[in-house]
mmCIF file of C-alpha atoms in Angstrom:
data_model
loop_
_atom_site.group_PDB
_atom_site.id
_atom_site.type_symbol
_atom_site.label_atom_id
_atom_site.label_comp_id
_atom_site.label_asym_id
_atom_site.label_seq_id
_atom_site.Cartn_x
_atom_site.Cartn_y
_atom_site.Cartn_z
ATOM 1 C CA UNK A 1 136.047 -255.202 55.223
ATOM 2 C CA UNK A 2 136.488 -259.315 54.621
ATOM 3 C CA UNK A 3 132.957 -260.898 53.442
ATOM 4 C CA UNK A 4 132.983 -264.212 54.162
ATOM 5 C CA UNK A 5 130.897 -266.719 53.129
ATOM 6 C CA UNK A 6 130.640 -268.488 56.472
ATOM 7 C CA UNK A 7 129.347 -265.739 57.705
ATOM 8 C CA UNK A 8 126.458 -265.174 54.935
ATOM 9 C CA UNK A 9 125.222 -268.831 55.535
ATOM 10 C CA UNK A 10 125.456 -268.282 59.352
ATOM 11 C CA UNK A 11 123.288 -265.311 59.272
ATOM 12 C CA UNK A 12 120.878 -266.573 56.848
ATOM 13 C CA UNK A 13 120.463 -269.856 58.556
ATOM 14 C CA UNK A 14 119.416 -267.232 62.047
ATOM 15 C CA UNK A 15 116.423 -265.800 59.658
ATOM 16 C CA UNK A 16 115.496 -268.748 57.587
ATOM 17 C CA UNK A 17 115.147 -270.850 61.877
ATOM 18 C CA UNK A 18 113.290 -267.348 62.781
ATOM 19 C CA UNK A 19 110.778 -267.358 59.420
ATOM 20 C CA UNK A 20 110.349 -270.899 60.233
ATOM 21 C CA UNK A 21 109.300 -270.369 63.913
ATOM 22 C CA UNK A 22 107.234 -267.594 62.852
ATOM 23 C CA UNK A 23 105.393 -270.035 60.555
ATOM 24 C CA UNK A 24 104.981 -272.794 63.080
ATOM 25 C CA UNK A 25 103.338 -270.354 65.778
ATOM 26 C CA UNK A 26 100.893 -269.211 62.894
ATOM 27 C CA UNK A 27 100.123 -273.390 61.611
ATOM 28 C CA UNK A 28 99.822 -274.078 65.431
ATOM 29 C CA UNK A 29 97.429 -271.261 66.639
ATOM 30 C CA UNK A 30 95.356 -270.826 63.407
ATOM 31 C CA UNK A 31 94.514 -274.623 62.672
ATOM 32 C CA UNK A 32 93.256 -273.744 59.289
ATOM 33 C CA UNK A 33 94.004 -271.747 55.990
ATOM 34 C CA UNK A 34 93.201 -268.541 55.200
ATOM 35 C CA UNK A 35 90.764 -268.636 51.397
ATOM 36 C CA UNK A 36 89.197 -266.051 50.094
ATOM 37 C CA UNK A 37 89.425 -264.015 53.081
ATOM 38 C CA UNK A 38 87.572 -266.856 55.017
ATOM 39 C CA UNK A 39 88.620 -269.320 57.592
ATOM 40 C CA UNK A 40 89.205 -273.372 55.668
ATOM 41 C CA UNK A 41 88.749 -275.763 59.199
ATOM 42 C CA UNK A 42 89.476 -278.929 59.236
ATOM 43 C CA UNK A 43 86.701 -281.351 61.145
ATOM 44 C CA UNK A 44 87.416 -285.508 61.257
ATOM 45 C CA UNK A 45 84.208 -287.446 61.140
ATOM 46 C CA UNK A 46 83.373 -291.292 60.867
ATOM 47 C CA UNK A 47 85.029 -291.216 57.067
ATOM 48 C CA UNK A 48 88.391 -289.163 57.751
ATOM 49 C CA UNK A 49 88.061 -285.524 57.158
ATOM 50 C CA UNK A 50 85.876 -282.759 55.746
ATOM 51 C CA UNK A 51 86.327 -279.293 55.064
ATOM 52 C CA UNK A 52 84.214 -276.188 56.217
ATOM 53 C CA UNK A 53 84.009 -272.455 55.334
ATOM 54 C CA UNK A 54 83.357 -269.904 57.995
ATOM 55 C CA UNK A 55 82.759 -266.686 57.023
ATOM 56 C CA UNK A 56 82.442 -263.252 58.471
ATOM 57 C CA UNK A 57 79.907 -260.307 57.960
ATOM 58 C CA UNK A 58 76.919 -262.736 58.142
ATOM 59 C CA UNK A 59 73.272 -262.059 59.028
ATOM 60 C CA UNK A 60 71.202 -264.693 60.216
ATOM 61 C CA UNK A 61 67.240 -264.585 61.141
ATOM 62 C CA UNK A 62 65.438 -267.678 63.223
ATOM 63 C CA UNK A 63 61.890 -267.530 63.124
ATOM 64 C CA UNK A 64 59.323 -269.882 65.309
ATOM 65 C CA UNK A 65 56.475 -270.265 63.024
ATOM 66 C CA UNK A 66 53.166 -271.446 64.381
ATOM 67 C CA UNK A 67 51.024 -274.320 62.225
ATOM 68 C CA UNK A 68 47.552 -275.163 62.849
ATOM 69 C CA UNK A 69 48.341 -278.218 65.395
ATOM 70 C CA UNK A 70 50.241 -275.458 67.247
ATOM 71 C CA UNK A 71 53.494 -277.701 65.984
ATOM 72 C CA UNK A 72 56.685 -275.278 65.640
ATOM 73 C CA UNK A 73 58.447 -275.336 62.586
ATOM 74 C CA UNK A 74 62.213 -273.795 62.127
ATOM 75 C CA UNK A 75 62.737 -271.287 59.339
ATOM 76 C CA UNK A 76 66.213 -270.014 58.735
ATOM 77 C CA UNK A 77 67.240 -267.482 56.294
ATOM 78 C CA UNK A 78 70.607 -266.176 55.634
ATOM 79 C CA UNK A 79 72.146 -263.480 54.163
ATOM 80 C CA UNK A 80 76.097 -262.959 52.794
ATOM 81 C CA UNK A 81 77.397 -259.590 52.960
ATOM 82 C CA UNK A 82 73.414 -258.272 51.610
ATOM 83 C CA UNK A 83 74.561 -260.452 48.358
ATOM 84 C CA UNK A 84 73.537 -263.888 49.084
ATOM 85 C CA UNK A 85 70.779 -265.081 50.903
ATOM 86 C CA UNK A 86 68.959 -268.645 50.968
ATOM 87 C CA UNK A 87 66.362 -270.378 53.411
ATOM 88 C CA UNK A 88 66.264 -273.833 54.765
ATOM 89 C CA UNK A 89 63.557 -275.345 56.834
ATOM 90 C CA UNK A 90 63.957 -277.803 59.258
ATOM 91 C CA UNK A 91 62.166 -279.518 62.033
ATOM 92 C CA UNK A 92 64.889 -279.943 64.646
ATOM 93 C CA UNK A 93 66.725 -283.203 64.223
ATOM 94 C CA UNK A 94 65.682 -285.554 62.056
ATOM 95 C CA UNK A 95 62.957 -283.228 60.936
ATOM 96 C CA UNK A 96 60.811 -283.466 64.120
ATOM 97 C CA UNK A 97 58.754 -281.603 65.602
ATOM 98 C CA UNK A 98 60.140 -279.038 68.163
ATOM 99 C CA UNK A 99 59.863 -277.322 71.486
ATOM 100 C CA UNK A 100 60.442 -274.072 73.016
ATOM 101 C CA UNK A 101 63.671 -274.392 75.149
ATOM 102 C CA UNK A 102 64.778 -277.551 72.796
ATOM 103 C CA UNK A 103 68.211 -277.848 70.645
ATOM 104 C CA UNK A 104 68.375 -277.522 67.163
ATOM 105 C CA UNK A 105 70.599 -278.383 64.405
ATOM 106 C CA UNK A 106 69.974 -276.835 61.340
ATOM 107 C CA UNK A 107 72.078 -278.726 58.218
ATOM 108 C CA UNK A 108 72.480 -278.149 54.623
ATOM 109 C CA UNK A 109 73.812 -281.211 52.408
ATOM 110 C CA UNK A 110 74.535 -283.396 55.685
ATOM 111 C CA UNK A 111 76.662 -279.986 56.661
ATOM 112 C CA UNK A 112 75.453 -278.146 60.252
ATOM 113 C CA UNK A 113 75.151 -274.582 59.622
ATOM 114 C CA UNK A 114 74.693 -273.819 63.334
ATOM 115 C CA UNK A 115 72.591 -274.769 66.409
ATOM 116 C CA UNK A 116 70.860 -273.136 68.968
ATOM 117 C CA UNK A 117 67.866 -273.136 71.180
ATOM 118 C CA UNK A 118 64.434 -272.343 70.594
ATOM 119 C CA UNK A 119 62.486 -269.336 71.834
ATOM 120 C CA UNK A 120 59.829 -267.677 70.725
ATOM 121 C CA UNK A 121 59.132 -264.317 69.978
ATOM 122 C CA UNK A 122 55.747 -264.172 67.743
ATOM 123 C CA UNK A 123 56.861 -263.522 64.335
ATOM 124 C CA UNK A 124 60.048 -261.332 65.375
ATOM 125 C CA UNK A 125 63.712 -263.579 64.859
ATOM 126 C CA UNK A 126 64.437 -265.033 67.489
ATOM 127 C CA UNK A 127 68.301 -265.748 69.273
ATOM 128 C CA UNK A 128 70.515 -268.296 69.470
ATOM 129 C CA UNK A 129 72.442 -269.275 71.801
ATOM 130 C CA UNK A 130 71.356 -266.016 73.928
ATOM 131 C CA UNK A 131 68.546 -265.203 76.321
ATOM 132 C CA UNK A 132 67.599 -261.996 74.613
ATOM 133 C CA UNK A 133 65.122 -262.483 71.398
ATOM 134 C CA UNK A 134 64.209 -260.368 68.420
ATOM 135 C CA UNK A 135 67.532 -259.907 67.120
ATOM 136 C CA UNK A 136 69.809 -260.596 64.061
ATOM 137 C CA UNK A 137 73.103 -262.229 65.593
ATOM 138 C CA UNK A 138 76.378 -262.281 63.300
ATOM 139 C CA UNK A 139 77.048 -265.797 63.309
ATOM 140 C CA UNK A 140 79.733 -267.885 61.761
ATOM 141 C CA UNK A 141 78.655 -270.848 59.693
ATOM 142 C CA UNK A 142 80.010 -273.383 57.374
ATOM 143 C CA UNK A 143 79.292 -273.024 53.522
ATOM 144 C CA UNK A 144 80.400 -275.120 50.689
ATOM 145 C CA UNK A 145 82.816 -272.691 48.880
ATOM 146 C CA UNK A 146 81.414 -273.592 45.179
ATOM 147 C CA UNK A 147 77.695 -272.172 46.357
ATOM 148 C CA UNK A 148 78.577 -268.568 45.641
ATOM 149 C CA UNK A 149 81.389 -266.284 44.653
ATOM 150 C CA UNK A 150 84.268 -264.736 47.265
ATOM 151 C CA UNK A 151 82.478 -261.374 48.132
ATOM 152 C CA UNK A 152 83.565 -261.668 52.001
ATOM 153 C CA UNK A 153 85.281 -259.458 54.416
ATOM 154 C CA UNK A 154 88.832 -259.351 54.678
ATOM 155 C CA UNK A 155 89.320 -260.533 58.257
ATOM 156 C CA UNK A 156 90.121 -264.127 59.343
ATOM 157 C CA UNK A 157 89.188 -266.278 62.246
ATOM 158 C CA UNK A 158 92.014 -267.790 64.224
ATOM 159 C CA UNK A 159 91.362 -270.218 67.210
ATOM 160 C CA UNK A 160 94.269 -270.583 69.711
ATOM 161 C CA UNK A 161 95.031 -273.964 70.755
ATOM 162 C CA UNK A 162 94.024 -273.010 73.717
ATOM 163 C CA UNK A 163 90.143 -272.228 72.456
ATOM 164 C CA UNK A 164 90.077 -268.497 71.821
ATOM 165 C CA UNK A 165 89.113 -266.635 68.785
ATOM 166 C CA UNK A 166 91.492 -263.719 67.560
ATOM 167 C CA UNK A 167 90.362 -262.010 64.767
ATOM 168 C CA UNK A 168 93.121 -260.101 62.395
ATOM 169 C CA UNK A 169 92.244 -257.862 59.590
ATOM 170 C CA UNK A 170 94.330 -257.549 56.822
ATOM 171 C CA UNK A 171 96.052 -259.924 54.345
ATOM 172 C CA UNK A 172 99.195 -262.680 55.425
ATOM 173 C CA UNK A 173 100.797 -261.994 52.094
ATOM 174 C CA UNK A 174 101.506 -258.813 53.330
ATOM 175 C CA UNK A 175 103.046 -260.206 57.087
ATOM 176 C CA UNK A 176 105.301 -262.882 54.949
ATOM 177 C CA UNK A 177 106.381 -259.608 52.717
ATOM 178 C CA UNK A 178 107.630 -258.009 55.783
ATOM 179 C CA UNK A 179 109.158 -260.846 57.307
ATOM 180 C CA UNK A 180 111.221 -261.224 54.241
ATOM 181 C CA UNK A 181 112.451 -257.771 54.204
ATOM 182 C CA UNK A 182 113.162 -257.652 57.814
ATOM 183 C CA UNK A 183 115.453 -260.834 57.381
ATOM 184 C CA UNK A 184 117.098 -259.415 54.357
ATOM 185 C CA UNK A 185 117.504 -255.824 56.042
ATOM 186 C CA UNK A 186 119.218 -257.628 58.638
ATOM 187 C CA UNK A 187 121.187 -259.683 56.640
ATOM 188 C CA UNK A 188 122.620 -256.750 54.665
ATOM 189 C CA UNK A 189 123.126 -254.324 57.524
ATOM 190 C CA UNK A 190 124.978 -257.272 59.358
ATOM 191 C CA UNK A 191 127.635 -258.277 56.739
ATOM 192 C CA UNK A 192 126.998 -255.085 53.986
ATOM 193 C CA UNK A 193 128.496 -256.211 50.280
ATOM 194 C CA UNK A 194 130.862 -255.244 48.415
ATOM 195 C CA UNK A 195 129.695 -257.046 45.213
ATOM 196 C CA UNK A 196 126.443 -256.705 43.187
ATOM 197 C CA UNK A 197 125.600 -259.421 40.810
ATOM 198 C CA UNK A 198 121.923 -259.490 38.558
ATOM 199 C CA UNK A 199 119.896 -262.132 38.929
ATOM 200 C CA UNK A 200 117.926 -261.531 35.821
ATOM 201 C CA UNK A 201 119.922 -260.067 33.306
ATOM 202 C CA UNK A 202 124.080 -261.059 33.600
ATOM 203 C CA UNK A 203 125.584 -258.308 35.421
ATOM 204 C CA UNK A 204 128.711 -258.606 38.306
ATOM 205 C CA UNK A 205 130.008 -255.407 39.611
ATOM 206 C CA UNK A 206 132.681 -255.679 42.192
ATOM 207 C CA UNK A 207 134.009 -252.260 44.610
ATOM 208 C CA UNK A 208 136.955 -253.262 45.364
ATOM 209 C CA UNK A 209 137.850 -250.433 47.579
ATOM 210 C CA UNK A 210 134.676 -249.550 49.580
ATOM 211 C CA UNK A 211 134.574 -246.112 51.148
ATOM 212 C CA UNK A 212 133.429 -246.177 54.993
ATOM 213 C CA UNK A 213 130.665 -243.674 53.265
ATOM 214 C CA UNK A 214 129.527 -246.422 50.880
ATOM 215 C CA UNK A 215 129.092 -248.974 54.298
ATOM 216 C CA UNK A 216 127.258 -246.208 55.585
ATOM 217 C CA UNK A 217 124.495 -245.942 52.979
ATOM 218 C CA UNK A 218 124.083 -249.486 52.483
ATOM 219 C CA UNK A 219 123.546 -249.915 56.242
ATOM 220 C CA UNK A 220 121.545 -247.180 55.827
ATOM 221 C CA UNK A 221 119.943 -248.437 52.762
ATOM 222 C CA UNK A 222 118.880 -251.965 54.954
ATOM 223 C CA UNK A 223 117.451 -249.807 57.902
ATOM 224 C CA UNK A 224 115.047 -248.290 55.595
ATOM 225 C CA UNK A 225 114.180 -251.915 54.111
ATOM 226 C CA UNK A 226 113.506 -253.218 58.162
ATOM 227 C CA UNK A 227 111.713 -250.412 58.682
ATOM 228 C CA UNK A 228 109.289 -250.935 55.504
ATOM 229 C CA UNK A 229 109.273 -254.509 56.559
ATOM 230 C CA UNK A 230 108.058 -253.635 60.290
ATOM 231 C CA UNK A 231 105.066 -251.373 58.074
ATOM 232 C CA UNK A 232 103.658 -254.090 56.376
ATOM 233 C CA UNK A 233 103.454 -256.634 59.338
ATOM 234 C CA UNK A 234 101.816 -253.698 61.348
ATOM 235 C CA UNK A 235 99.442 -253.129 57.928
ATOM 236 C CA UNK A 236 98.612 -256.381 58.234
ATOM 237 C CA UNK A 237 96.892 -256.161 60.930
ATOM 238 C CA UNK A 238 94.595 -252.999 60.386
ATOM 239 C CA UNK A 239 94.031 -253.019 56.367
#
């Protein structure tokens, strides 16, 4: 069987224009990075650009708390994973005074951690962004990542350019892994070698009479690696 060069560079050109496509759809829908198992966005203000963290698992309680002048002051308290937790008080924006039915904005170091409307429930927590009171609603905020360590859950937000959220479990490392096999299963059951050379340590072995039975286990051999490949992508979805 004739091995031509030509035809190597051919066929990896096809994988390294697939890889690339593959890596454009994923830059285009995701908008972000995936750190720490969390979701880096990228938000342009009045000075350029500013990075927040949003991450998953996350408990937080919104409590209306009554004063003496019957003025309603926001409490929130937050909690990572059961391992974090901090509380911030506000009073709406600017620190006013607020109103049942009214906006707020809560922010931490000029950052806004979320907003919602007020409704009140006595001392029970209280929803936002939902009719429904006395409930704990997992909500997605943005956190400076130096504030605590990376204890987080695995998954990672994506939005779509066209403004939907698709959440995959699992880690990317593990999706480029298999992409990477796939193209190099392909590459070797396409045009199967008839040389070996070490990258590593300085070794060349050349066949130069290869058996149709030696074609057959090394197209055999690159079936296994797609197939391993095709595993990891689909464990990198569910792990």
């Amino acid at each position: 069987m004739n091995i031509t060069k030509k035809g190597w560079q051919k066929n990896a050109a096809i994988v390294m224009v697939l890889l690339a496509l593959v890596g454009y759809f994923i830059l285009f829908f995701q908008r972000g990075t995936c750190l720490y198992g969390g979701f880096k966005r990228k938000i342009s203000n009045e000075k350029g650009f500013e990075y927040h963290y949003k991450y998953l698992g996350s408990k937080v309680d919104i409590v209306v708390d009554n004063t003496t002048n019957q003025d309603r002051e926001i409490s929130v308290k937050y909690i990572l994973d059961g391992k974090y937790e901090n509380e911030y008080k506000v009073m709406g924006d600017d620190l006013k005074k607020v109103n049942l039915g009214e906006e707020v904005k809560v922010f931490s170091n000029y950052k806004l951690l979320f907003s919602g409307v007020v409704h009140e429930y006595g001392n029970k927590p209280i929803a936002v962004n939902s009719q429904t009171g006395g409930e704990k609603l997992p909500l997605f905020y943005p956190m400076d990542m130096s504030s605590y360590g990376s204890n987080v859950d695995v998954r990672l937000v994506i939005t779509t350019a066209l403004g939907y959220d698709v959440t995959f479990r699992g880690s990317f490392i593990f999706l480029f892994i298999g992409l990477v096999l796939i193209g190099l299963g392909y590459l070797w059951y396409r045009y199967p070698s008839t040389n070996f050379r070490g990258t590593m340590i300085p070794i060349y072995v050349k066949n130069p009479e290869p058996t149709e039975a030696y074609f057959k286990a090394q197209k055999i051999s690159s079936i296994i690696v797609c197939v391993i490949g095709i595993v990891l992508m689909i464990l990198a979805l569910f792990l």
